[in-house]
mmCIF file of C-alpha atoms and ligand atoms in Angstrom:
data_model
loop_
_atom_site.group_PDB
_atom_site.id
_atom_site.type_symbol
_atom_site.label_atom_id
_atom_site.label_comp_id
_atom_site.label_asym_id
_atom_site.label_seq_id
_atom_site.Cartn_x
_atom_site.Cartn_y
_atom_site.Cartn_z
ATOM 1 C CA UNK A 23 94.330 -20.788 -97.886
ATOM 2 C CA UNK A 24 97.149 -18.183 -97.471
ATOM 3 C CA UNK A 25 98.635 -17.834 -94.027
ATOM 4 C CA UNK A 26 101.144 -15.613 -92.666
ATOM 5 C CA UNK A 27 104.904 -16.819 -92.707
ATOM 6 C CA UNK A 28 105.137 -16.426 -88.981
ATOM 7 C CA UNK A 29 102.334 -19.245 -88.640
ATOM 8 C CA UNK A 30 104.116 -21.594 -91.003
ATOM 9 C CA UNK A 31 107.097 -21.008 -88.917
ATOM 10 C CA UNK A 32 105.312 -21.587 -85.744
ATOM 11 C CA UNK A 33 103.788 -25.164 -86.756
ATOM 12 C CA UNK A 34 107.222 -26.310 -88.330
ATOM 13 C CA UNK A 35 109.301 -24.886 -85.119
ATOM 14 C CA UNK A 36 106.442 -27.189 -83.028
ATOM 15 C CA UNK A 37 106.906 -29.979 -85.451
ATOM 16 C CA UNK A 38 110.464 -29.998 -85.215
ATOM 17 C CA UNK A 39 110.669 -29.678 -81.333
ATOM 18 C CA UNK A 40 107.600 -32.015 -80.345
ATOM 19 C CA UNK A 41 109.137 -34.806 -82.212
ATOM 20 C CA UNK A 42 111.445 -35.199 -79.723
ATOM 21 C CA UNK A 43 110.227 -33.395 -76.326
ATOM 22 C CA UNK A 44 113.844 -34.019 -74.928
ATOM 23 C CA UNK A 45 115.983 -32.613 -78.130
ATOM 24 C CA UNK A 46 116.887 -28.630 -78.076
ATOM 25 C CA UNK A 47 117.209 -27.004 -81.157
ATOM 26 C CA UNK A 48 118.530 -23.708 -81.245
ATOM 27 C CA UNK A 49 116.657 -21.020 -82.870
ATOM 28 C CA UNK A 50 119.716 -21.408 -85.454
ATOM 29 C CA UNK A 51 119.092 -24.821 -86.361
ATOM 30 C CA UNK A 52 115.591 -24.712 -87.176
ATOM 31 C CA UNK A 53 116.045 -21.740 -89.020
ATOM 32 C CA UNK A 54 118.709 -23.732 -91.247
ATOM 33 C CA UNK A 55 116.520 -26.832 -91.993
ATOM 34 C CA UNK A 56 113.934 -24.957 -93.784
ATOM 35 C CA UNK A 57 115.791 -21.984 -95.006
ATOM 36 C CA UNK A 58 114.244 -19.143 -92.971
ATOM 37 C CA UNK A 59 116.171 -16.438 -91.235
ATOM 38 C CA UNK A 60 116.924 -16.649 -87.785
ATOM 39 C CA UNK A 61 115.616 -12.655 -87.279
ATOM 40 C CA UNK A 62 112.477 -13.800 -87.997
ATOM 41 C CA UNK A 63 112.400 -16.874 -86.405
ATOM 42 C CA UNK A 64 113.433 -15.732 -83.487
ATOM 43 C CA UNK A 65 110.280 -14.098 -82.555
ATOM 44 C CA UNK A 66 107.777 -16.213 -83.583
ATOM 45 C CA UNK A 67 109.802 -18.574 -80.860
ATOM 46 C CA UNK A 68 108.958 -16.032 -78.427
ATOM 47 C CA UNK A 69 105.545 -15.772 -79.219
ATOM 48 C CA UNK A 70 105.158 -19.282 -78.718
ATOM 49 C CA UNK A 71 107.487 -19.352 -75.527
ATOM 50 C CA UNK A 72 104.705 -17.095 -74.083
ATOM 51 C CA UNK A 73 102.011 -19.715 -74.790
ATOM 52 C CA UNK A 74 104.169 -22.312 -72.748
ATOM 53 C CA UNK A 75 104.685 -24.334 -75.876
ATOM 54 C CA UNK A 76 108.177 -24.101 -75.650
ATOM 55 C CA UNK A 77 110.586 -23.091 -73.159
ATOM 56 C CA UNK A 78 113.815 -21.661 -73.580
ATOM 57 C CA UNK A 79 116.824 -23.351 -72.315
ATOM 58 C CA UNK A 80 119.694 -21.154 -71.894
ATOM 59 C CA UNK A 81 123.547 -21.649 -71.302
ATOM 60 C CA UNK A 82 125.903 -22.752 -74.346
ATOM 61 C CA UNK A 83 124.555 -24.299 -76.697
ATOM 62 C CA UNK A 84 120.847 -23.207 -75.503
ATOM 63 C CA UNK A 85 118.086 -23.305 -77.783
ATOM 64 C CA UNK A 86 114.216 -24.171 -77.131
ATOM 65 C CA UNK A 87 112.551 -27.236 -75.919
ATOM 66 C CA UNK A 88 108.868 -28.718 -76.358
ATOM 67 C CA UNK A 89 106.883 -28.046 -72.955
ATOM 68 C CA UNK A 90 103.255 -28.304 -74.641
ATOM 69 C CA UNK A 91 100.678 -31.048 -75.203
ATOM 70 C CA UNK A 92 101.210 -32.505 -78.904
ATOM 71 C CA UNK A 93 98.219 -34.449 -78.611
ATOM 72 C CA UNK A 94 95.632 -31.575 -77.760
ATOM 73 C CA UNK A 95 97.917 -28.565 -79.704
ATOM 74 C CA UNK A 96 95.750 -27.624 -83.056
ATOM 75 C CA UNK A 97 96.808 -26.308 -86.018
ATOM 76 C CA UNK A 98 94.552 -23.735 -85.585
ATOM 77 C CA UNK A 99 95.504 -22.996 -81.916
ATOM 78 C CA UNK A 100 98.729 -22.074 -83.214
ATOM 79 C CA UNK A 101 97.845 -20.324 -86.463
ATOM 80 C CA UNK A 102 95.712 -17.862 -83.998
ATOM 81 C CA UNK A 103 98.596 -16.764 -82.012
ATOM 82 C CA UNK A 104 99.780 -14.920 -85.341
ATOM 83 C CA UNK A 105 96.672 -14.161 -87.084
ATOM 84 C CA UNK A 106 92.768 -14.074 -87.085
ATOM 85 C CA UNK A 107 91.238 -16.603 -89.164
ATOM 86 C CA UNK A 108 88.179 -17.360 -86.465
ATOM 87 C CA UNK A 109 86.393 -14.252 -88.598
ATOM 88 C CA UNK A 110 85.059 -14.071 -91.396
ATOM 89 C CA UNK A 111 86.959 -11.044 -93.755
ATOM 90 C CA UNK A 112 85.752 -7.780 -92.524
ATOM 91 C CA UNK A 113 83.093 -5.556 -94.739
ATOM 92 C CA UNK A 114 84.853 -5.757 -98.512
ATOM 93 C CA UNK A 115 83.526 -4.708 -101.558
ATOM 94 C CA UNK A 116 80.241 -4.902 -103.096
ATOM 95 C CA UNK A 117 79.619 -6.660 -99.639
ATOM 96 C CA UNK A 118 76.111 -5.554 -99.036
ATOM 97 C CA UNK A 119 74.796 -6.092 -102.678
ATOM 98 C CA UNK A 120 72.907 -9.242 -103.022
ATOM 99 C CA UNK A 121 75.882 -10.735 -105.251
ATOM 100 C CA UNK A 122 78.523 -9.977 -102.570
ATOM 101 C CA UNK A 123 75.955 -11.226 -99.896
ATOM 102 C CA UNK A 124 75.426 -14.761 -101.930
ATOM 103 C CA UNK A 125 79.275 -14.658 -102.858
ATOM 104 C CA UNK A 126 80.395 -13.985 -99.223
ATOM 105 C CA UNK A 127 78.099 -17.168 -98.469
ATOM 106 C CA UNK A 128 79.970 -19.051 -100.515
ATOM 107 C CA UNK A 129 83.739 -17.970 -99.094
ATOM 108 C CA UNK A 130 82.555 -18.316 -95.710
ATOM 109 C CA UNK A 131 81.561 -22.111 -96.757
ATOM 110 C CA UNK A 132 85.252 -22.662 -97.718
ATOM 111 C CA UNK A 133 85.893 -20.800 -94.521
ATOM 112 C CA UNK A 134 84.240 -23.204 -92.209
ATOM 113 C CA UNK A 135 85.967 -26.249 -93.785
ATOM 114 C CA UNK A 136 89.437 -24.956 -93.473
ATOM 115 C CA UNK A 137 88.735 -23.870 -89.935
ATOM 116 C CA UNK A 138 87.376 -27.185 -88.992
ATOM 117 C CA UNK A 139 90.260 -28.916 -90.456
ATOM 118 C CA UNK A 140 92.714 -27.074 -88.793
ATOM 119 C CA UNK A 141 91.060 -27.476 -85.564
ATOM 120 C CA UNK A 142 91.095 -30.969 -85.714
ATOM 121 C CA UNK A 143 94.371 -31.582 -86.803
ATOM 122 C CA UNK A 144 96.774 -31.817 -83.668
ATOM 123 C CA UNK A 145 100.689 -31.427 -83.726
ATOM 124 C CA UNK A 146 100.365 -35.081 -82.538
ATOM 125 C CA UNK A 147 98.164 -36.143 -86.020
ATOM 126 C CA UNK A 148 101.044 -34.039 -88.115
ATOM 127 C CA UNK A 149 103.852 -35.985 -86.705
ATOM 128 C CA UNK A 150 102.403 -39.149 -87.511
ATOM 129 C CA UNK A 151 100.961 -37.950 -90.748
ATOM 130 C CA UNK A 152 105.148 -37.061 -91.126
ATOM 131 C CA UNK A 153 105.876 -40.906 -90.074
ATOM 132 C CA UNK A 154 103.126 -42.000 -92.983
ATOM 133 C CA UNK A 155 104.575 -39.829 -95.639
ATOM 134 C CA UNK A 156 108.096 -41.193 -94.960
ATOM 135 C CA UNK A 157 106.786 -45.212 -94.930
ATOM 136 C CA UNK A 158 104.534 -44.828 -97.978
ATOM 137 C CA UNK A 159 108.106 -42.979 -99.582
ATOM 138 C CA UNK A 160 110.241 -45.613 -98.458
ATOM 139 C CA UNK A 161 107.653 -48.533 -99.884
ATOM 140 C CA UNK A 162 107.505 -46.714 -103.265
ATOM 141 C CA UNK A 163 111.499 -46.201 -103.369
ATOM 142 C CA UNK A 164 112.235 -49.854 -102.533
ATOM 143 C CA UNK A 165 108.839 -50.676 -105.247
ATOM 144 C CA UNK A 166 111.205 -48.630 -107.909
ATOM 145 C CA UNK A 167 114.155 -50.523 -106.860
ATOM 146 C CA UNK A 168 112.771 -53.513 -107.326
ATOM 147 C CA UNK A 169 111.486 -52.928 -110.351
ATOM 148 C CA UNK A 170 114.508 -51.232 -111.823
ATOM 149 C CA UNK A 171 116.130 -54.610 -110.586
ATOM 150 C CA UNK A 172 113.560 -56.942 -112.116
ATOM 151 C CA UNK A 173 113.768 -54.853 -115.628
ATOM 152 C CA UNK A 174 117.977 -55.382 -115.440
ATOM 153 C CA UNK A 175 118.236 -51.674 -115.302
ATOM 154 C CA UNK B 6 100.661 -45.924 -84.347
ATOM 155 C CA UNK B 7 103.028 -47.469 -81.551
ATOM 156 C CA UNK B 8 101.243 -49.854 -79.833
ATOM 157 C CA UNK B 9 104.233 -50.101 -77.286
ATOM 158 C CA UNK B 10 103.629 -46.431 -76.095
ATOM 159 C CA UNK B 11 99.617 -46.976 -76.445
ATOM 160 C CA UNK B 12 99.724 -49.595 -73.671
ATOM 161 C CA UNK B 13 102.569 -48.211 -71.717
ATOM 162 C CA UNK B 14 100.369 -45.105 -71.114
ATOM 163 C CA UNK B 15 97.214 -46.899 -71.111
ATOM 164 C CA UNK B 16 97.471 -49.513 -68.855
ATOM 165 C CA UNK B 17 93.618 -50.032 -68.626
ATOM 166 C CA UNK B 18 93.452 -51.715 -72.414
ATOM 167 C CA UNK B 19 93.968 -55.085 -71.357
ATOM 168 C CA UNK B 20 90.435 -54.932 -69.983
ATOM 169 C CA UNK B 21 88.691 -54.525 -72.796
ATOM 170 C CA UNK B 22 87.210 -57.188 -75.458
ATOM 171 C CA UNK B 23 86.249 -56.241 -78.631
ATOM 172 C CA UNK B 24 83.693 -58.877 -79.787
ATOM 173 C CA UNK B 25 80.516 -58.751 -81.976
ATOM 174 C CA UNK B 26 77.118 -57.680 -80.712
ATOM 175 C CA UNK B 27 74.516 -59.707 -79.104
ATOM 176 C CA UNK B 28 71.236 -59.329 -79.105
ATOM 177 C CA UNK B 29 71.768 -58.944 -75.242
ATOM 178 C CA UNK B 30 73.635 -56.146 -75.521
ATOM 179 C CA UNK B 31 71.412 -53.482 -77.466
ATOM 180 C CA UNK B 32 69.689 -52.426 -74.065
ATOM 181 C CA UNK B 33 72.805 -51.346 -73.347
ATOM 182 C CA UNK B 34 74.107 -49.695 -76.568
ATOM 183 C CA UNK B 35 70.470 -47.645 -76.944
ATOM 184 C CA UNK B 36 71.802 -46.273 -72.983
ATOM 185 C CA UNK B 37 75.126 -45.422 -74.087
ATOM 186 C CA UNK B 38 73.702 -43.500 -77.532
ATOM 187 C CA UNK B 39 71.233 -41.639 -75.346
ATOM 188 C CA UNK B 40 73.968 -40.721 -73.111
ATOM 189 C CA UNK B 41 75.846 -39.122 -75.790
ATOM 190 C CA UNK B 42 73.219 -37.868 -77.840
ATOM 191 C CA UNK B 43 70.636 -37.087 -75.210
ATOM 192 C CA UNK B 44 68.294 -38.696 -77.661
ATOM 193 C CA UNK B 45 66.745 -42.322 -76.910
ATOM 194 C CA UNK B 46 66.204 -44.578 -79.868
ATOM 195 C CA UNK B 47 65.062 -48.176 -79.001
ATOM 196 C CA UNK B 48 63.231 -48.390 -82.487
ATOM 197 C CA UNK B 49 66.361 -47.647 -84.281
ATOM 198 C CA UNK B 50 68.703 -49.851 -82.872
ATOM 199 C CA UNK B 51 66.406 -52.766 -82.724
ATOM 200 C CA UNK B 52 66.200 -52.460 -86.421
ATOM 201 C CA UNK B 53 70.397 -51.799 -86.988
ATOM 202 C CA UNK B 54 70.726 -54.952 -84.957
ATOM 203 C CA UNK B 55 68.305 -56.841 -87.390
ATOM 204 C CA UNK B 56 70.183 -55.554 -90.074
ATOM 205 C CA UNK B 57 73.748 -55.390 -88.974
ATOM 206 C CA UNK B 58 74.028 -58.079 -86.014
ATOM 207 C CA UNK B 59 74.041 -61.023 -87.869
ATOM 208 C CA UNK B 60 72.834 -60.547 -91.293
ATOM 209 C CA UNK B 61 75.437 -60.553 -93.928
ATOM 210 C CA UNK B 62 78.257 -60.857 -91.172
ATOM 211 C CA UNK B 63 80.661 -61.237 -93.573
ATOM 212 C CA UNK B 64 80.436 -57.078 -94.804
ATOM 213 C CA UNK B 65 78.331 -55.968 -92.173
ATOM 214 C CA UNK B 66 80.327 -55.055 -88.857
ATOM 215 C CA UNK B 67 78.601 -54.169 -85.598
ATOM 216 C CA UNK B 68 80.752 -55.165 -83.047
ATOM 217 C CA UNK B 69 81.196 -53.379 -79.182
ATOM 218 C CA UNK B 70 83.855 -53.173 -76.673
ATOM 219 C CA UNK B 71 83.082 -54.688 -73.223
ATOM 220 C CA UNK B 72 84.902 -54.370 -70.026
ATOM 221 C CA UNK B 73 85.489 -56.436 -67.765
ATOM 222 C CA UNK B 74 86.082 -56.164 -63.825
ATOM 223 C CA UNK B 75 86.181 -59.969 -62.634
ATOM 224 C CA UNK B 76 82.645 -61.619 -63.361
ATOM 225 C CA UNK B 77 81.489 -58.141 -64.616
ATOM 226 C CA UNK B 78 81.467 -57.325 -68.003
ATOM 227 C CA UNK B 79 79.825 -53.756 -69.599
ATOM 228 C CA UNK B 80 79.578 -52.585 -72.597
ATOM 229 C CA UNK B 81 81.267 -49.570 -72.876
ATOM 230 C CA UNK B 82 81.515 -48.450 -76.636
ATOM 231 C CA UNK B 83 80.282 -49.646 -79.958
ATOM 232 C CA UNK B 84 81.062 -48.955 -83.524
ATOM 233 C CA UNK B 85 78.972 -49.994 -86.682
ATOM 234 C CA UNK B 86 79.913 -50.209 -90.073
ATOM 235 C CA UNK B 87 79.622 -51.893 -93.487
ATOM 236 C CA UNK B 88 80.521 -52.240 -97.143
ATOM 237 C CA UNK B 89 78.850 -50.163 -99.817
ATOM 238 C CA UNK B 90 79.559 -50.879 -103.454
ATOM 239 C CA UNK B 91 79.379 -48.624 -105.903
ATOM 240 C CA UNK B 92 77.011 -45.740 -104.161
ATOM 241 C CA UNK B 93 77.784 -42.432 -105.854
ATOM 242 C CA UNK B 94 79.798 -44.065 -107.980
ATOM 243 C CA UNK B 95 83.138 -45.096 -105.838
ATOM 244 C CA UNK B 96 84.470 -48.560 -105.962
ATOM 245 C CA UNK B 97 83.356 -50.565 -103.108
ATOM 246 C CA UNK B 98 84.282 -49.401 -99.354
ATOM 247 C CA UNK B 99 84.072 -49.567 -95.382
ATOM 248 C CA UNK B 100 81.487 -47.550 -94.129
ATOM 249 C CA UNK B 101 81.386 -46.391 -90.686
ATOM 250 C CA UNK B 102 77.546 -44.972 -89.337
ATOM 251 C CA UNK B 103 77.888 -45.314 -85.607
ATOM 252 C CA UNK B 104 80.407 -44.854 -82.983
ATOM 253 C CA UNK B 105 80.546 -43.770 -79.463
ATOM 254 C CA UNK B 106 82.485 -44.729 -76.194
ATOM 255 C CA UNK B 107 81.214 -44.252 -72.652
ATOM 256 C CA UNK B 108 82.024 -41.115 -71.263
ATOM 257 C CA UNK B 109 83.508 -42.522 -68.775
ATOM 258 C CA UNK B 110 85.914 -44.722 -70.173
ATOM 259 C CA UNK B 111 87.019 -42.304 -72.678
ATOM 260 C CA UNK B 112 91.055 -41.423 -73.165
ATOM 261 C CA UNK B 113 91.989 -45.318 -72.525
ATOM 262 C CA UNK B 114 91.908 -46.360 -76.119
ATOM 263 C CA UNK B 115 89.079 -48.162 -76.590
ATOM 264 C CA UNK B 116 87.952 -45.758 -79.616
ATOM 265 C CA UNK B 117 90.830 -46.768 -81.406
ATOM 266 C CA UNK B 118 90.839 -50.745 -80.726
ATOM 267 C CA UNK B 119 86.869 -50.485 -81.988
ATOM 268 C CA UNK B 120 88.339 -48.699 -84.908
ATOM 269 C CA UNK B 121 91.466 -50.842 -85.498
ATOM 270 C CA UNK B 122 88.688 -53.926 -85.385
ATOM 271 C CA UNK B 123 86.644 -52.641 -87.764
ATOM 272 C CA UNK B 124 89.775 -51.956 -89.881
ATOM 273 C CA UNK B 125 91.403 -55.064 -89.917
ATOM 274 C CA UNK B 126 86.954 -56.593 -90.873
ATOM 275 C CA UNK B 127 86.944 -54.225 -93.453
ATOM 276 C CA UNK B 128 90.834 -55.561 -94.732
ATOM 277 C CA UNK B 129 89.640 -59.273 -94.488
ATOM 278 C CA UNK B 130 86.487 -58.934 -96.922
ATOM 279 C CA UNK B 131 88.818 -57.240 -99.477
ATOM 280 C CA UNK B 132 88.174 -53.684 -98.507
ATOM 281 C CA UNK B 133 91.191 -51.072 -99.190
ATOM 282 C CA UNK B 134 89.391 -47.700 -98.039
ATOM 283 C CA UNK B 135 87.349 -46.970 -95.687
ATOM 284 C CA UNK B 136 85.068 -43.520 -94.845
ATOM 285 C CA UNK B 137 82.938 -41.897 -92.447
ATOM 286 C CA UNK B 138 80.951 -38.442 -92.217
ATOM 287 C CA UNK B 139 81.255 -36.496 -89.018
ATOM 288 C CA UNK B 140 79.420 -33.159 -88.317
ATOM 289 C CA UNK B 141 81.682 -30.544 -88.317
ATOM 290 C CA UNK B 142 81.389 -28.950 -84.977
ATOM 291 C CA UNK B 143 81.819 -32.090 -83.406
ATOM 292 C CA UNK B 144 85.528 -31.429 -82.637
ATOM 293 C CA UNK B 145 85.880 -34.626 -80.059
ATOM 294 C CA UNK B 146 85.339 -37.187 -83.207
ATOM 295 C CA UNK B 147 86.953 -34.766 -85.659
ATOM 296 C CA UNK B 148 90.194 -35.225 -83.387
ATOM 297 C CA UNK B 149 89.734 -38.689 -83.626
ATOM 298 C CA UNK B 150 89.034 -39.596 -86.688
ATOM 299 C CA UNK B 151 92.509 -37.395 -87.731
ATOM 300 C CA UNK B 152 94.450 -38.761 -85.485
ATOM 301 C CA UNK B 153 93.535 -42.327 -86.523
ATOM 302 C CA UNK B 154 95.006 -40.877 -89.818
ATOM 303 C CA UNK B 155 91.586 -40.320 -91.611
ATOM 304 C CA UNK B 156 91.889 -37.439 -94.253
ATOM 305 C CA UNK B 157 88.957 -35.845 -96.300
ATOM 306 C CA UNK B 158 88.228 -37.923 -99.101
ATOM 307 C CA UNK B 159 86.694 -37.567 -102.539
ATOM 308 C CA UNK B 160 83.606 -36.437 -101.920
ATOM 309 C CA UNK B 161 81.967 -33.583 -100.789
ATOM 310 C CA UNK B 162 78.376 -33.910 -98.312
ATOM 311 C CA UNK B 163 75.918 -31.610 -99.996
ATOM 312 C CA UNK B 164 72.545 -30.713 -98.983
ATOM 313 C CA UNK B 165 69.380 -28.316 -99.339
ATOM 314 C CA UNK B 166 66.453 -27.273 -96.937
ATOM 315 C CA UNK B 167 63.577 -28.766 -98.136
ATOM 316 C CA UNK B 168 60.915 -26.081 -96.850
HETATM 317 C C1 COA C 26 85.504 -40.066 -80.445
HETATM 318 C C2 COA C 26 85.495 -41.181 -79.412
HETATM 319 C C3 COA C 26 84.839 -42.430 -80.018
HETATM 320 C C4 COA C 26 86.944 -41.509 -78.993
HETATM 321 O O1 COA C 26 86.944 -42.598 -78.061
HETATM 322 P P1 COA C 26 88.126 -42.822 -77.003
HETATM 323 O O2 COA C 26 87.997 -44.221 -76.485
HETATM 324 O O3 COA C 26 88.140 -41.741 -75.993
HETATM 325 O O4 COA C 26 89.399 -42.684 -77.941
HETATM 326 P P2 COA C 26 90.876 -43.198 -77.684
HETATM 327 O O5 COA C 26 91.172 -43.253 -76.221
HETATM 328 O O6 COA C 26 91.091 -44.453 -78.455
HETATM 329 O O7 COA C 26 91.695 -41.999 -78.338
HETATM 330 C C5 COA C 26 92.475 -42.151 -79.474
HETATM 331 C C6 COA C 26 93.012 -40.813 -79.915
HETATM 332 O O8 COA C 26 91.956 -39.934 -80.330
HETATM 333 C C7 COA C 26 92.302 -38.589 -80.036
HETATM 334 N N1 COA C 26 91.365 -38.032 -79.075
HETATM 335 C C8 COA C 26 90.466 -38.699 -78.316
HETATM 336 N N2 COA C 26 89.809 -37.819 -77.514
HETATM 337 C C9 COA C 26 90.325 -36.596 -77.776
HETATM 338 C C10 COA C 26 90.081 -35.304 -77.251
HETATM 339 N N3 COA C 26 89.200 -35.085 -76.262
HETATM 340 N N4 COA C 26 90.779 -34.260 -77.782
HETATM 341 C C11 COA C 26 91.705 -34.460 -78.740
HETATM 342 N N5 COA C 26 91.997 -35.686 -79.246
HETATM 343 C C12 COA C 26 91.308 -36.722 -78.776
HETATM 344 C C13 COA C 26 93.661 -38.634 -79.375
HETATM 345 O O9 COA C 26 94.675 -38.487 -80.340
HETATM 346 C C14 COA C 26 93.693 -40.028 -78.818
HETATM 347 O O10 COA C 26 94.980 -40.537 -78.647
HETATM 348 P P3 COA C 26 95.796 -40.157 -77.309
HETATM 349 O O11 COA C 26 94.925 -40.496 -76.141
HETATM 350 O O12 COA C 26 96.986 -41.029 -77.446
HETATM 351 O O13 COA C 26 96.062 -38.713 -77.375
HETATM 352 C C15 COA C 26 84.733 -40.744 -78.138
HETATM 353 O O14 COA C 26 85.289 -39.545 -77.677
HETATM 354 C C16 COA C 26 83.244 -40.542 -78.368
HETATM 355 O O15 COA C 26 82.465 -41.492 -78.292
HETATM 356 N N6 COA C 26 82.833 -39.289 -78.597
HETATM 357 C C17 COA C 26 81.452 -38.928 -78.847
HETATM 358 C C18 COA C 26 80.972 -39.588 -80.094
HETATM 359 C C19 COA C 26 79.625 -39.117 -80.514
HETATM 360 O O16 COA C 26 79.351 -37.927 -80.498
HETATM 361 N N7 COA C 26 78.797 -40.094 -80.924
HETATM 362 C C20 COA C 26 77.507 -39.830 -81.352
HETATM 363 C C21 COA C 26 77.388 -39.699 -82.840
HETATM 364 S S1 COA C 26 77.741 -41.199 -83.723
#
């Protein structure tokens, strides 16, 4: 699936913040840790201030805070603030032939999926699906060790 | 998942027991799936109990969650599951068929001590994986299942009208 950059943004600048509800980041910092520009951050951070996902917190230093619900936040809640993917693609070509027809049948199929995935998948489930991904790296780094040591290399 | 948060914020999970069904409790589990469903099935869980209360207890799993308020206990959820060698191929694992908590007692963690008990069944008769199929409108156990840390596996559900 190919989303807009302003939706990838969006989940990571949740991510980020909803990790730790009482931790600002400025729009700055974000930007840094995954080597976007803060231009273009900067609105998406709006966009979700708006939504009363985050809330800006101003004075030196000032940056954005977590406000929503991780646990009931979807992917796809956030992906639609920046772009429609609750529609199937509009009238494309060779649409209304009976190839098209059968071939949009199959797209929307792979449609459906995605959508359902996304909708299931909370900022809540990505944070601890971080926390798994950084265990099951740590167990296979210290596995290596291990057997680096046990080899004498 | 912290379990130090989990019962910080749910303080009602010390009132639950997860234990293994009875036959004295499948009144109460056919109530509950009508509930949820809307659809009453006496026939079919009389026959799941015969097959899953206490035949081959050591890969079959049908176990419920019970609350209790002094002398009074309910059941208030159930899960069944079981394991399933080598269908379609895949190397033996936990299968999960049925699942529900009471409306009412929903959002207090009892889904995920029903699930954690299956788990930790599944774990003790060797079993490393374990799958389920959920429709995929139904965004309540979708949420679930995800948050649990369930991903899509392997397969792919496939079927055809038969008209
Ligand atoms: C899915 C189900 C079993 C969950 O039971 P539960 O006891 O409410 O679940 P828990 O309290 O253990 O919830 C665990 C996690 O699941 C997720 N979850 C549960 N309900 C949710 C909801 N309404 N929205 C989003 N996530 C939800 C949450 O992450 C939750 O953790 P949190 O409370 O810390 O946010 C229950 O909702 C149910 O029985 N639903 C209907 C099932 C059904 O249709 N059965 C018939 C076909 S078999």
């Amino acid at each position: 699936m190919k989303l807009q950059i302003a939706s990838r943004l969006a989940v990571y600048a949740l991510i980020e913040l909803a990790a730790d509800p009482e931790r600002q980041l400025s729009v700055a910092e974000i930007g840094d840790r995954y080597g976007i520009s803060a231009h273009h951050l900067a609105k998406v951070m709006s966009t979700l201030g708006r939504a009363n996902l985050v809330r800006s917190v101003r004075g030196a230093g000032g940056g954005y805070k977590f406000c929503g619900n991780a646990r009931r936040t979807t992917l796809l809640d956030v992906i639609s603030m920046f772009e429609n993917i609750s529609e199937s693609e509009p009238d494309t070509v060779g649409d209304r032939t009976e190839a098209g027809a059968a071939f949009r049948q199959v797209l929307d199929e792979i449609d459906d999926i995605a959508r359902a995935t996304l909708g299931s998948i909370t900022i809540a489930t990505m944070l601890k699906l971080i926390a798994r991904r950084r265990q099951a790296g740590a167990q296979s780094a210290e596995a290596a060790e291990q057997f680096a040591a046990g080899i004498g290399v | 998942m912290d379990h130090s948060t989990k019962t910080a914020e749910k303080p009602d999970a010390g009132r639950f027991a997860i234990r293994r069904a009875r036959a004295g409790d499948i009144a109460a589990v056919i109530a509950l799936d009508e509930r949820v469903t809307g659809i009453a099935k006496p026939g079919y869980w009389s026959d799941v109990f015969e097959r899953y209360g206490d035949r081959r207890p050591e890969e079959r799993f049908f176990l419920v969650a019970e609350s209790k308020a002094g002398r009074e206990t309910r059941v208030v959820g159930y899960i069944v599951g079981e394991v399933r060698a080598w269908e379609f191929g895949s190397a033996p694992c936990g299968w999960v068929f049925a699942f529900s908590v009471d409306p009412d007692t929903r959002l207090q963690g009892i889904g995920e001590r029903l699930l954690d008990a299956i788990s930790k069944e599944f774990q003790g008769a060797g079993i490393r994986t374990m799958r389920t199929m959920v429709p995929r409108e139904n965004s309540l156990h979708m949420a679930f299942f995800r948050s649990e840390g369930m991903m899509a596996g392997p397969y792919i559900q496939l079927e055809k009208d038969l008209d």
